[in-house]
Backbone as ProteinMPNN parsed JSONL, in Angstrom:
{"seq_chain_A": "XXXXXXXXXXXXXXXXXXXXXXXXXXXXXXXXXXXXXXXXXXXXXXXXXXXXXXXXXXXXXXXXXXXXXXXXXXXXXXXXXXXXXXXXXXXXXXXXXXXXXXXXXXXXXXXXXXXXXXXXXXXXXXXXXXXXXXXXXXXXXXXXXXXXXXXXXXXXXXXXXXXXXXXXXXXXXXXXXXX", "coords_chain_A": {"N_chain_A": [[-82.565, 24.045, -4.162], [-81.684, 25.291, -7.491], [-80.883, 24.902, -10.459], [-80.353, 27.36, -12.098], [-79.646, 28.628, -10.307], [-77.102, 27.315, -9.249], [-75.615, 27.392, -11.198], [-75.502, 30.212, -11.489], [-73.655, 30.924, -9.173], [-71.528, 29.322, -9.861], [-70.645, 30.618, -12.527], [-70.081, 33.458, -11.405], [-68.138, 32.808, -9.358], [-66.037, 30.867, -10.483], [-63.567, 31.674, -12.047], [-61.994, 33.52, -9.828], [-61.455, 31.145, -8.342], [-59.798, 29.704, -9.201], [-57.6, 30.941, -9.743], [-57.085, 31.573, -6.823], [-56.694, 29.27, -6.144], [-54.761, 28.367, -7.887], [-52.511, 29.858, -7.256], [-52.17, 28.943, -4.888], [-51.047, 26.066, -5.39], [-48.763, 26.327, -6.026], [-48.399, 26.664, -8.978], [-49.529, 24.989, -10.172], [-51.794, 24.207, -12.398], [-53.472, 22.283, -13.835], [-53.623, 20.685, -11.391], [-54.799, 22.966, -9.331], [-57.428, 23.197, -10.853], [-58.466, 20.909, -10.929], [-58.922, 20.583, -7.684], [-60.477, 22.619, -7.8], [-63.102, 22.278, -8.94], [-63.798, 20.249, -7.304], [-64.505, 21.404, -4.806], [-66.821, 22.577, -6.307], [-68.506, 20.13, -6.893], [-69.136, 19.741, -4.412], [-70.066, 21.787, -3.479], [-72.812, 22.072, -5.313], [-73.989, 19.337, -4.147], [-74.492, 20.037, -1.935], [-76.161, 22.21, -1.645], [-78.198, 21.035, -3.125], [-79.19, 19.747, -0.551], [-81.631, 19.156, 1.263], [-81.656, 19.019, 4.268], [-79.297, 19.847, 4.89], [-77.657, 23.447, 6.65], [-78.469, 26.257, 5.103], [-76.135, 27.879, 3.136], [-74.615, 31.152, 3.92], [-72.959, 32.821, 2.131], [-71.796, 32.29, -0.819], [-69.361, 32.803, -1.593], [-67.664, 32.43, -0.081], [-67.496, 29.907, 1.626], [-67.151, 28.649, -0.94], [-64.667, 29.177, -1.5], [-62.938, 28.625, 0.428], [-63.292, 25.683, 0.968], [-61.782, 25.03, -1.859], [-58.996, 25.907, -1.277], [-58.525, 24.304, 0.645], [-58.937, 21.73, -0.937], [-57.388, 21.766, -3.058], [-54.458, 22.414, -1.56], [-54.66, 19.692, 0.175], [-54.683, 18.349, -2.526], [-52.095, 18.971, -3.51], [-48.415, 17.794, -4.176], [-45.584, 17.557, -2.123], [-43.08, 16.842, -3.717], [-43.025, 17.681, -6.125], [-41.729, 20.318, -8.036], [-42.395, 23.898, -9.049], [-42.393, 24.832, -11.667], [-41.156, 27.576, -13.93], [-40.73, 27.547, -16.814], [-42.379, 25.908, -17.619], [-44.972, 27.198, -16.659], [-45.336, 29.585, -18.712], [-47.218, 29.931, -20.534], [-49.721, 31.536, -21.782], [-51.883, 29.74, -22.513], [-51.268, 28.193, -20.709], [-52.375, 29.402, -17.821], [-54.62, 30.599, -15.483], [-57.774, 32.224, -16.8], [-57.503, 34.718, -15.114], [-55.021, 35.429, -15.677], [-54.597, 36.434, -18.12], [-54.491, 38.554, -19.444], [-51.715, 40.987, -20.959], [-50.321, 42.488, -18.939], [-50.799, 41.369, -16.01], [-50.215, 39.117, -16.426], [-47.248, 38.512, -16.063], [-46.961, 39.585, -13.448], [-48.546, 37.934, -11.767], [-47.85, 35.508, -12.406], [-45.063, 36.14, -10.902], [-46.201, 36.284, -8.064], [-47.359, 33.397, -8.076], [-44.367, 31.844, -7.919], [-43.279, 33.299, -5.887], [-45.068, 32.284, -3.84], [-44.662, 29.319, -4.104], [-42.396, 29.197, -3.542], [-42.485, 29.258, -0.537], [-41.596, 27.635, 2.516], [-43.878, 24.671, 3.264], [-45.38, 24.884, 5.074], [-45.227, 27.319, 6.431], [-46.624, 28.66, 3.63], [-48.913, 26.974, 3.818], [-50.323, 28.008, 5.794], [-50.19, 30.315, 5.28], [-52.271, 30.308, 2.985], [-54.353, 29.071, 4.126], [-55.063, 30.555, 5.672], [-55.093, 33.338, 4.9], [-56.066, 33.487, 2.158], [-58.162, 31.086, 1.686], [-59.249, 32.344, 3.985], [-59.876, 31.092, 6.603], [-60.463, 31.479, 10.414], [-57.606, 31.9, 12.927], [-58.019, 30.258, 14.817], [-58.9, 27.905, 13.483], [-56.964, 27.282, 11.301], [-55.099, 26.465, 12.88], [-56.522, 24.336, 14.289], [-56.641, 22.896, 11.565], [-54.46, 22.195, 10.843], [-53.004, 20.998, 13.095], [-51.689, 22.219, 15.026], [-50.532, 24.862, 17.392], [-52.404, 28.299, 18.109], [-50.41, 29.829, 18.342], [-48.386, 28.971, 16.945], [-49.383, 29.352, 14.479], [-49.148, 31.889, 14.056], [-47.003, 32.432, 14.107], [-45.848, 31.196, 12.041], [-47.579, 32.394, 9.975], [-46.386, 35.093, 10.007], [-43.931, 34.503, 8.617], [-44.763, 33.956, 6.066], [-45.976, 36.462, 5.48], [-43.631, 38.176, 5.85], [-41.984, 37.27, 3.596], [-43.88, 37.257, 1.205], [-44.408, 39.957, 1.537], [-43.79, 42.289, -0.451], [-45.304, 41.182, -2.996], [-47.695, 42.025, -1.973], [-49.496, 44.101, -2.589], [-49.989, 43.556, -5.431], [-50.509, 41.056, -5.145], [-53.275, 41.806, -4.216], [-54.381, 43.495, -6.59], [-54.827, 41.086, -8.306], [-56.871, 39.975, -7.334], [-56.437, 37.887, -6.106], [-55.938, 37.664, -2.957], [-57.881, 39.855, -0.757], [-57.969, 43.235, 0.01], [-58.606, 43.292, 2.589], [-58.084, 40.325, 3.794], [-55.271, 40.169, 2.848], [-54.096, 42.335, 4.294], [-54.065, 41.52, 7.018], [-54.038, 40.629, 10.724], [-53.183, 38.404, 13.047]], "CA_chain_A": [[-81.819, 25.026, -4.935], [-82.274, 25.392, -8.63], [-80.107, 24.463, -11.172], [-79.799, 28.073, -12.395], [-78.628, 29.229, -9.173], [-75.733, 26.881, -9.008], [-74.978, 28.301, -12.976], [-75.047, 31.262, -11.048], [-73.102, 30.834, -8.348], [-70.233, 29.136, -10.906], [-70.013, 31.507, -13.554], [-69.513, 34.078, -10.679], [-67.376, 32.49, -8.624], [-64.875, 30.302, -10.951], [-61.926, 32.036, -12.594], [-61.512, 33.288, -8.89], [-61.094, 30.331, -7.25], [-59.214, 28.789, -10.283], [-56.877, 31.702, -9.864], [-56.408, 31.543, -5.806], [-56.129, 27.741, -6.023], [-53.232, 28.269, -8.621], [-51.104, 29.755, -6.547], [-51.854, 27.525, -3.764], [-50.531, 25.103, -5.832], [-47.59, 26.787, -6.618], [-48.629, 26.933, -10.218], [-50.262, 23.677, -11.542], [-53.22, 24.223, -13.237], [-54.228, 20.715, -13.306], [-54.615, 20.537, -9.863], [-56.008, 24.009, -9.32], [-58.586, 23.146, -11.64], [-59.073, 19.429, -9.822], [-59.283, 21.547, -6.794], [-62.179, 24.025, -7.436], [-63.814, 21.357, -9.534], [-64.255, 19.001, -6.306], [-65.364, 22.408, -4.639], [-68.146, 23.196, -7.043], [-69.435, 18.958, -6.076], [-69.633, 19.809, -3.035], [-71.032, 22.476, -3.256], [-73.713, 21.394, -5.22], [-74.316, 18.47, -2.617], [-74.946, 20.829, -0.297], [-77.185, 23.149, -2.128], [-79.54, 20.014, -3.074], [-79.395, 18.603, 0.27], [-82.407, 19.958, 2.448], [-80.775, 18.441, 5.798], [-78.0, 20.795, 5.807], [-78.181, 24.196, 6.87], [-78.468, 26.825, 4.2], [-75.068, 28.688, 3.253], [-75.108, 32.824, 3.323], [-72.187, 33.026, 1.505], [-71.346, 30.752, -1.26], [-67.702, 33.119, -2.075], [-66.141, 32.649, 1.265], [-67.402, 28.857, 1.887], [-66.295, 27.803, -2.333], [-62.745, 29.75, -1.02], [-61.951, 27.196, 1.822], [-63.219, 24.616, 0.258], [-61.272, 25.264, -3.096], [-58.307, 26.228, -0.864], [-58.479, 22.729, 1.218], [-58.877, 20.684, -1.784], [-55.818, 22.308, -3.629], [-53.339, 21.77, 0.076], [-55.065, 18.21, -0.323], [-53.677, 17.33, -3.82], [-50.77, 19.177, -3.692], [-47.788, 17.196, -3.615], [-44.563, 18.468, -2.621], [-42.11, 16.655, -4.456], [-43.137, 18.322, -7.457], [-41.478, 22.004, -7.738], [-43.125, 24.693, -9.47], [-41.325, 24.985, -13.574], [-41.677, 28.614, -14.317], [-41.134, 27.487, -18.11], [-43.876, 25.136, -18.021], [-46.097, 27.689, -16.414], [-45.009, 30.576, -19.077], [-47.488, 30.531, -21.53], [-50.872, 31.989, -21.114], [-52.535, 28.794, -22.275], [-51.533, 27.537, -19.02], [-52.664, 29.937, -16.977], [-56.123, 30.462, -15.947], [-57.991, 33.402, -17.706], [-57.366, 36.167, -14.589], [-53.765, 35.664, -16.051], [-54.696, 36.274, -19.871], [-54.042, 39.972, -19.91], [-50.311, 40.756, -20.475], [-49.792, 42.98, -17.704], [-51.587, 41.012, -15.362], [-49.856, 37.734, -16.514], [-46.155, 38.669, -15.501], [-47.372, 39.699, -11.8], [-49.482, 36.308, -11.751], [-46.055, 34.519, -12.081], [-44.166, 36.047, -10.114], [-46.843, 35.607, -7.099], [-47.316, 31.666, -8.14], [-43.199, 31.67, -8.189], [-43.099, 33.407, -4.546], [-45.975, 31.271, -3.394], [-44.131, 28.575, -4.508], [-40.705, 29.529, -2.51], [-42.3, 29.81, 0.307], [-41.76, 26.349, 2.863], [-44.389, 24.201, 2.761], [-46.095, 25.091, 6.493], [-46.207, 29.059, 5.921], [-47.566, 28.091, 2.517], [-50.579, 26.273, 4.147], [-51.101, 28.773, 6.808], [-50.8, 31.762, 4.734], [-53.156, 29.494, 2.272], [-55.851, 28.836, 4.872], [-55.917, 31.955, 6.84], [-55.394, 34.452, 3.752], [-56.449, 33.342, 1.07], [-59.477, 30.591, 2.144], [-60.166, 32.817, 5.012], [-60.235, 30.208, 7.271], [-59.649, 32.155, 11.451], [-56.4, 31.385, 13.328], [-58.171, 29.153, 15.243], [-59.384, 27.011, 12.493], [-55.776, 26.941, 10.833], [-54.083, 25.646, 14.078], [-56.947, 23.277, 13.915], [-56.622, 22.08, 10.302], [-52.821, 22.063, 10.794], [-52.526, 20.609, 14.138], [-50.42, 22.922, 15.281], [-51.042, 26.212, 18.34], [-52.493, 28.97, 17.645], [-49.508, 31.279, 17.961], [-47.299, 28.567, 16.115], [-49.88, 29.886, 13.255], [-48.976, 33.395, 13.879], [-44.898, 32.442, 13.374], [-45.706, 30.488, 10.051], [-48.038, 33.667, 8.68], [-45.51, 36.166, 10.032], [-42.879, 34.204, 7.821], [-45.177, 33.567, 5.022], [-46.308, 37.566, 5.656], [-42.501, 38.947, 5.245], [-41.736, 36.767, 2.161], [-44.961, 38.018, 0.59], [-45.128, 41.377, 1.287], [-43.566, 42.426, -1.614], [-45.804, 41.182, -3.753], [-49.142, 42.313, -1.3], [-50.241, 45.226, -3.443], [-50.178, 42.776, -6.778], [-51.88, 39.761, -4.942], [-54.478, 42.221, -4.264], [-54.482, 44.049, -7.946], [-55.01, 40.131, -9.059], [-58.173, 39.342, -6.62], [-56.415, 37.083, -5.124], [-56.035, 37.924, -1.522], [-59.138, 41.704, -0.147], [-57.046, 44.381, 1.086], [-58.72, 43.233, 4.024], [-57.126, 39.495, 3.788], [-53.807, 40.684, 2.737], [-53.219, 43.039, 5.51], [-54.908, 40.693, 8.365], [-53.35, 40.075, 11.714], [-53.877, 37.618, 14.069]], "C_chain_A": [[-81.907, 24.629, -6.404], [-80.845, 25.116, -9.361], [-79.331, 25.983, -11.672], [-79.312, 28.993, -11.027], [-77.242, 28.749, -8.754], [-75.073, 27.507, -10.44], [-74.373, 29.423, -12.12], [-73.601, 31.678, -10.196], [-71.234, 30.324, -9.012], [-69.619, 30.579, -11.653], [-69.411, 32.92, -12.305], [-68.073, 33.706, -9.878], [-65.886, 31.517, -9.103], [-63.717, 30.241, -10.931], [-61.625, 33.177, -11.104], [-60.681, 32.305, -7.804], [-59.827, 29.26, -8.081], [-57.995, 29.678, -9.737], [-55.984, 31.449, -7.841], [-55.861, 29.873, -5.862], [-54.466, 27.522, -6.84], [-52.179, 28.443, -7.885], [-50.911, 29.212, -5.385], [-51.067, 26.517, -3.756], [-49.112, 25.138, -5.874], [-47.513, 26.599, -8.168], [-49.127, 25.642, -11.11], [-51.706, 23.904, -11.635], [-54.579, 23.462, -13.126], [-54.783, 20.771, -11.941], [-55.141, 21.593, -8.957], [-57.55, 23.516, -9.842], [-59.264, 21.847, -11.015], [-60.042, 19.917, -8.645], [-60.575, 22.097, -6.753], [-63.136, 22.725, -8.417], [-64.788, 20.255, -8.337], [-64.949, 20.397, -5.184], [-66.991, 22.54, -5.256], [-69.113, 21.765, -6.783], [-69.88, 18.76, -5.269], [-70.513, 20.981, -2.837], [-72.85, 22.237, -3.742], [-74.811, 19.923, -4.422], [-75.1, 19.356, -2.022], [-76.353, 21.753, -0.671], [-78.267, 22.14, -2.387], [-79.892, 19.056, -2.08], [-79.997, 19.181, 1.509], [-82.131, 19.771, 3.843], [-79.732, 19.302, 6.315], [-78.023, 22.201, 5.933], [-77.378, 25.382, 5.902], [-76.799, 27.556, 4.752], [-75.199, 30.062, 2.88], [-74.335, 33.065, 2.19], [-71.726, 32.624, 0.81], [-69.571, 31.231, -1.647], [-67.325, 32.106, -0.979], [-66.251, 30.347, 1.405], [-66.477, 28.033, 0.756], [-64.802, 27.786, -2.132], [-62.345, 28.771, -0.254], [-62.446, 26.449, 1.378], [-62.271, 24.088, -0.595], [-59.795, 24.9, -1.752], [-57.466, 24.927, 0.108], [-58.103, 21.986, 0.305], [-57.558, 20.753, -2.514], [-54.766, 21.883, -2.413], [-53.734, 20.448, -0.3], [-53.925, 17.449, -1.188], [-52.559, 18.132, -3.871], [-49.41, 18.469, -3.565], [-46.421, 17.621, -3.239], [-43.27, 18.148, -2.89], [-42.198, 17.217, -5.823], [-42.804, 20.041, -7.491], [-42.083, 22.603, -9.246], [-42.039, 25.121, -10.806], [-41.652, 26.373, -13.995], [-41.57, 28.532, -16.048], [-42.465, 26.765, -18.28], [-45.254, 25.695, -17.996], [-46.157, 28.795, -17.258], [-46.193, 30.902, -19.885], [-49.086, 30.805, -21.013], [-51.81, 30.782, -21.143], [-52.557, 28.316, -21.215], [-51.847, 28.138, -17.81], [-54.345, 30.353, -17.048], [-56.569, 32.026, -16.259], [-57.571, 34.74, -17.063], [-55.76, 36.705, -15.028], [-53.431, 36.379, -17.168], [-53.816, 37.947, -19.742], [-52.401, 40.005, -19.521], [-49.82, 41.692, -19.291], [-49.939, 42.95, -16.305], [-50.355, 39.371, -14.921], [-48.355, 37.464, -15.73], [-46.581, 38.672, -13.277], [-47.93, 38.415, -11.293], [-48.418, 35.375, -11.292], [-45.438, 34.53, -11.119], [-44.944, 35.677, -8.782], [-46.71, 34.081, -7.014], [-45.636, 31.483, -7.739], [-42.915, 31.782, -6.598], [-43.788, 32.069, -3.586], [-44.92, 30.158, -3.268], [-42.95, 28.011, -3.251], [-40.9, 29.125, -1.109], [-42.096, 28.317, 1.184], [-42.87, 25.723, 3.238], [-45.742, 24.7, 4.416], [-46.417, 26.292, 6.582], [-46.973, 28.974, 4.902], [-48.795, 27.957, 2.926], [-51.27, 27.287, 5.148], [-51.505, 30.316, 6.456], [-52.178, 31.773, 3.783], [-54.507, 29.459, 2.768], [-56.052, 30.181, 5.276], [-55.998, 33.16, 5.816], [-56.556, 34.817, 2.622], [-58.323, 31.945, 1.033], [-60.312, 31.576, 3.189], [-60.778, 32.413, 6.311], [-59.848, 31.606, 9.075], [-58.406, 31.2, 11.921], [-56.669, 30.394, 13.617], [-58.562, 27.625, 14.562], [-58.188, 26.331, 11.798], [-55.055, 26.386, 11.474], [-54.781, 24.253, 13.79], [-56.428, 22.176, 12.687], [-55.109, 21.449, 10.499], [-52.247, 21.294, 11.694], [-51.658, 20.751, 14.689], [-51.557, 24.445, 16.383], [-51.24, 27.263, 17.521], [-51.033, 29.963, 17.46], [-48.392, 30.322, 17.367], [-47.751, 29.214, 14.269], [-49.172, 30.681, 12.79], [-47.427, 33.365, 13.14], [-45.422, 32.445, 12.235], [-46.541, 31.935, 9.263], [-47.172, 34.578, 8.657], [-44.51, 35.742, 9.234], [-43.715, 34.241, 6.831], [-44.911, 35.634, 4.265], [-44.963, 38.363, 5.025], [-42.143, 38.727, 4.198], [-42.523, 37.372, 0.753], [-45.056, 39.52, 0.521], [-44.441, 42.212, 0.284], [-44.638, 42.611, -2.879], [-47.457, 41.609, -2.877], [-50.128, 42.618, -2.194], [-51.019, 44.009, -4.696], [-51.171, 41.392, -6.941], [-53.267, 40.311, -4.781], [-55.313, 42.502, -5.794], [-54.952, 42.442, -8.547], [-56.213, 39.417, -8.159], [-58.126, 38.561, -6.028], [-56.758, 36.861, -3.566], [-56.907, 39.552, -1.419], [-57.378, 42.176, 0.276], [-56.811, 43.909, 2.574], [-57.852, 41.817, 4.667], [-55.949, 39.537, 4.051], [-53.226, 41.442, 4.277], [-53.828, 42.159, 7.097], [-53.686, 40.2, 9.475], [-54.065, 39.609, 12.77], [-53.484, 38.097, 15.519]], "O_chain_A": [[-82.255, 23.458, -6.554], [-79.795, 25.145, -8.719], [-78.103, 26.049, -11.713], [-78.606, 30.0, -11.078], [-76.411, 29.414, -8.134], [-73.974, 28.062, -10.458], [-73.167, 29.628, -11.984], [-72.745, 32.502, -10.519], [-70.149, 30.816, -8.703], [-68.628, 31.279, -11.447], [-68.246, 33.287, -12.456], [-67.077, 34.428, -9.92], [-64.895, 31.415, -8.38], [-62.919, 29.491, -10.368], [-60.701, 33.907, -11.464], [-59.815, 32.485, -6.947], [-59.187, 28.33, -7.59], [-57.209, 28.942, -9.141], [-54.791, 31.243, -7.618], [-54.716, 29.493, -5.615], [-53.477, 26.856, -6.537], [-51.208, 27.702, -7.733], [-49.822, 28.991, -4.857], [-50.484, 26.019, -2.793], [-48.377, 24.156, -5.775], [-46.383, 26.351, -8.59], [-49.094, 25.431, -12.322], [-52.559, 23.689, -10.774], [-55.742, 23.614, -12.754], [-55.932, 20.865, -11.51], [-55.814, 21.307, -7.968], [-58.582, 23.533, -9.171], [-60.444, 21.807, -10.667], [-61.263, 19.808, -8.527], [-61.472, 22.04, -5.911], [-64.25, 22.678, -7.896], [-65.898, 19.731, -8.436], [-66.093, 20.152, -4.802], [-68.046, 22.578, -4.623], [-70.298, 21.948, -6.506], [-70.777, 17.954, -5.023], [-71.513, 21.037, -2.121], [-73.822, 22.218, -2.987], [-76.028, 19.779, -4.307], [-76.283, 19.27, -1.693], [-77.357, 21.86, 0.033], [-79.34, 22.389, -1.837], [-80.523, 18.012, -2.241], [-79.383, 19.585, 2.496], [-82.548, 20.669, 4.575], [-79.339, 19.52, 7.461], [-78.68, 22.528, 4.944], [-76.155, 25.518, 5.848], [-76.343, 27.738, 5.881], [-75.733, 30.373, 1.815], [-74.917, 33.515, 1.203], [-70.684, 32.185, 1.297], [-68.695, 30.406, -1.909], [-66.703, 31.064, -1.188], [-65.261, 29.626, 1.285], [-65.577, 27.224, 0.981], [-63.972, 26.917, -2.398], [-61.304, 28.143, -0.445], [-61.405, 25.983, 0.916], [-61.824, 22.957, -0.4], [-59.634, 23.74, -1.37], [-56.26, 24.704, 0.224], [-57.004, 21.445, 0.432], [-56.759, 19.816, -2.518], [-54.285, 20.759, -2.56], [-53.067, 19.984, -1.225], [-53.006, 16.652, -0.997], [-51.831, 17.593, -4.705], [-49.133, 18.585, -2.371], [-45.898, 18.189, -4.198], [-42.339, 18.852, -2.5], [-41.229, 17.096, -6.572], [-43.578, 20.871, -7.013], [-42.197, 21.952, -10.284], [-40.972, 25.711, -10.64], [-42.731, 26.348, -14.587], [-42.242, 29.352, -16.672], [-43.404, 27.096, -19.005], [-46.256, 25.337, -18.614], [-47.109, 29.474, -16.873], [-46.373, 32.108, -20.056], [-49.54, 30.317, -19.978], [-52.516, 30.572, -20.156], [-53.591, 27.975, -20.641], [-51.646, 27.526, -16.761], [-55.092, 30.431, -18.024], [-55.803, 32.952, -15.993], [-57.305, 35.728, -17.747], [-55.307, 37.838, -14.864], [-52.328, 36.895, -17.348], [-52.633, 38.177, -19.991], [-51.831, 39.509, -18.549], [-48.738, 41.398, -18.783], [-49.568, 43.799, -15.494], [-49.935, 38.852, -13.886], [-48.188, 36.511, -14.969], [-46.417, 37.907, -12.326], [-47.533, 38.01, -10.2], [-48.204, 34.748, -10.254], [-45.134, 33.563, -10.421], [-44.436, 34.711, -8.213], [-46.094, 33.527, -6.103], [-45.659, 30.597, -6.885], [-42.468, 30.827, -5.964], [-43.223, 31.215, -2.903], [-44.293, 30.14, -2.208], [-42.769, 27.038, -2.519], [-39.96, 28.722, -0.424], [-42.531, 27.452, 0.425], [-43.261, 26.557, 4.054], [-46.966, 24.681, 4.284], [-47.586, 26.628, 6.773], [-48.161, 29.208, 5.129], [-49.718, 28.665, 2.523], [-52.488, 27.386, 5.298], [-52.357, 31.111, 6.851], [-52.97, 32.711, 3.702], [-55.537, 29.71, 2.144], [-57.113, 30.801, 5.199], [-56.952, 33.932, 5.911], [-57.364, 35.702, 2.34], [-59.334, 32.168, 0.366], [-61.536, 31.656, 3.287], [-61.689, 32.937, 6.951], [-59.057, 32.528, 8.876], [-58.198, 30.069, 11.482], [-56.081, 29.418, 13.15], [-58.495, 26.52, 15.101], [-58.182, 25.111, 11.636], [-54.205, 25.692, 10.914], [-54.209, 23.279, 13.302], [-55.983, 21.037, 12.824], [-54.813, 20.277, 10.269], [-51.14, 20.815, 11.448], [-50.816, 19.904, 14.985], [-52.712, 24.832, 16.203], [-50.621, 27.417, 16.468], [-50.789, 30.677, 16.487], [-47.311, 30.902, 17.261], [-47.023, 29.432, 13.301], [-48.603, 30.658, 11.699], [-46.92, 33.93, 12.171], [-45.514, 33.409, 11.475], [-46.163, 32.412, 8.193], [-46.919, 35.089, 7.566], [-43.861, 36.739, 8.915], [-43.128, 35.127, 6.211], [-44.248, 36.061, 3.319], [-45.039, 39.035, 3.996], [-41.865, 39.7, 3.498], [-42.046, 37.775, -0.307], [-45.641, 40.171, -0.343], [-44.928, 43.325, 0.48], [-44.843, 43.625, -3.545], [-48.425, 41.307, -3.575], [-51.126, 41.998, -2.561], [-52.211, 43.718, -4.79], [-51.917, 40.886, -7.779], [-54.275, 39.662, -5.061], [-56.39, 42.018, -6.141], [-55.641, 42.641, -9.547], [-56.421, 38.224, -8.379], [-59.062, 38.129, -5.356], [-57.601, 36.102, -3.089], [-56.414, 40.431, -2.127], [-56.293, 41.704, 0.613], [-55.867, 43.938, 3.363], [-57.139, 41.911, 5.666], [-55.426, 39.141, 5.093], [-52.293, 41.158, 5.028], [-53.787, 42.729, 8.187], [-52.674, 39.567, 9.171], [-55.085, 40.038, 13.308], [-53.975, 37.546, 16.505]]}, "name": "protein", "num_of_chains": 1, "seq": "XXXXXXXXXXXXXXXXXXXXXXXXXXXXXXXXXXXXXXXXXXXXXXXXXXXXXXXXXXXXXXXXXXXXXXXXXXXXXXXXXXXXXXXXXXXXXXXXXXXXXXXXXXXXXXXXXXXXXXXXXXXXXXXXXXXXXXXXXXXXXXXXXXXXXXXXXXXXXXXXXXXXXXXXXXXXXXXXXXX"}
């Protein structure tokens, strides 16, 4: 793989994954940006490493990757400062616009709220894209203990559905997904 195909594959794929990782985080930046950063190493790995078997898709794989690495460093003694996160500098660019930026918040803010096990499952299976079965996996937890934690994540969220969509975060098709 070529150097300008991983360019490629970045500049496309970035201030997406910067953006879902944020509110993974529940709004740190820093380790959003850690996050898709250790994404994009791996990915490159993989793309210069003729042994492993080509990827079709580099969105959906960078997404669970990104989406892993963020759950990873997250820690959760640290709660989410909606002053700290106020100003646009700290938000990543899908935030910049002001009528964009408010909705941004309040998602990261919900996100945030939500307890730390719907979080990860609405996290993996929504927003990485990971299937149920993969999220029980990662989680070590049954599949239909999944289903509880998204159906709680699911009611908390749906509020903001429409807006996580309007912000690229979560497809239509994501957002409304049942297991």
């Amino acid at each position: 793989m070529s150097e300008d195909a991983f360019d490629s594959v970045y500049r496309t794929w970035y201030r997406a994954l910067v953006a879902k990782a944020f509110l993974v985080t529940g709004g740190r930046l820093h380790v959003a940006e850690d996050a898709v950063q250790e994404a994009f190493v791996q990915c490159w790995r993989r793309m210069t490493d003729p042994s492993k078997p080509p990827v079709q898709h580099w969105g959906g794989w960078l997404s669970r990757t990104a989406v892993r690495e963020a759950l990873r460093r997250r820690s959760a003694e640290v709660l989410f400062d909606l002053d700290r996160h106020d100003s646009a500098g700290n938000l990543p660019d899908v935030a910049v616009e002001v009528q964009l930026k408010e909705v941004y918040r309040r998602a990261c803010a919900e996100m945030a709220r939500l307890k730390d096990r719907p979080r990860k499952a609405m996290a993996l299976r929504c927003i990485a894209g990971l299937s149920a079965a993969e999220v029980a996996e990662e989680m070590g937890i049954t599949q239909s203990t999944v289903r509880v934690h998204l159906a709680e994540a699911r009611r908390a969220l749906e509020p903001m559905r429409v807006d996580l969509q309007q912000l690229g975060i979560v497809t239509e098709e994501e957002g409304g997904r049942r297991d």
